[in-house]
Steps between C-alpha positions, in 0.01 A plus 500: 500500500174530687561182675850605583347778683231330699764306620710786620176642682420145659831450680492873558181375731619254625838641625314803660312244676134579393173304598497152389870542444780354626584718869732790525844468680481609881783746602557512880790708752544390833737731720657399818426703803781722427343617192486478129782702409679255754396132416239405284347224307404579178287208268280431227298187499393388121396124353619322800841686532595764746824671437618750747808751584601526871709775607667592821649826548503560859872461650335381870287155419470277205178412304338172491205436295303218540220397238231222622283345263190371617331275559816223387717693829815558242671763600839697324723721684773733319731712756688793316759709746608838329372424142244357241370157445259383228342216481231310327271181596236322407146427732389156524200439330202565727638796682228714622712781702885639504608659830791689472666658775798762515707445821770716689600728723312265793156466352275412203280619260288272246236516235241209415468493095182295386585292226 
């Protein structure tokens, strides 16, 4: 039973993402220039996966988010108009950074997430 229970505590560690433990999932939100509560990118990056919900709610421009990976140059782009997407992907191996960027109503805005 004692082992049982080390156990537990070690991949409680190790999800919480604890020195000399495997890392912690990254959440980001990136919000187009009309705001959040208009178009927004919302994301978690975790073991080489980043899963995200974009939502446009604005009835004047759609969103388009674009994620780059660097430094392989891949980029993904999901447009929603009036509505919810979710998607998930996978980073190549070697990825260093994710820019994501939340686009509409005639601009940009983006966010650089180390990796």
């Amino acid at each position: 039973m004692k082992s049982l229970v080390l156990a537990v505590a070690a991949m409680g560690a190790v999800a919480l993402g604890f020195p000399g433990t495997a890392a912690a999932a990254t959440s980001f939100e990136v919000c187009s220039p009309l705001g959040c509560a208009a178009q927004s990118v919302r994301g978690t990056v975790d073991r080489g996966e980043v899963v995200v919900t974009v939502t446009d709610r604005s009835p004047v421009s759609a969103l388009t988010a674009r994620f780059a990976v660097s430094p392989q140059g891949v980029v993904t782009q999901i447009v929603v108009d009036d509505g919810v997407k979710r998607a998930l992907f996978r980073l190549p191996s070697g990825a260093t950074q994710l820019t994501v960027a939340a686009c509409g109503g005639g601009g940009c805005t983006s966010k650089t997430i180390p990796l």
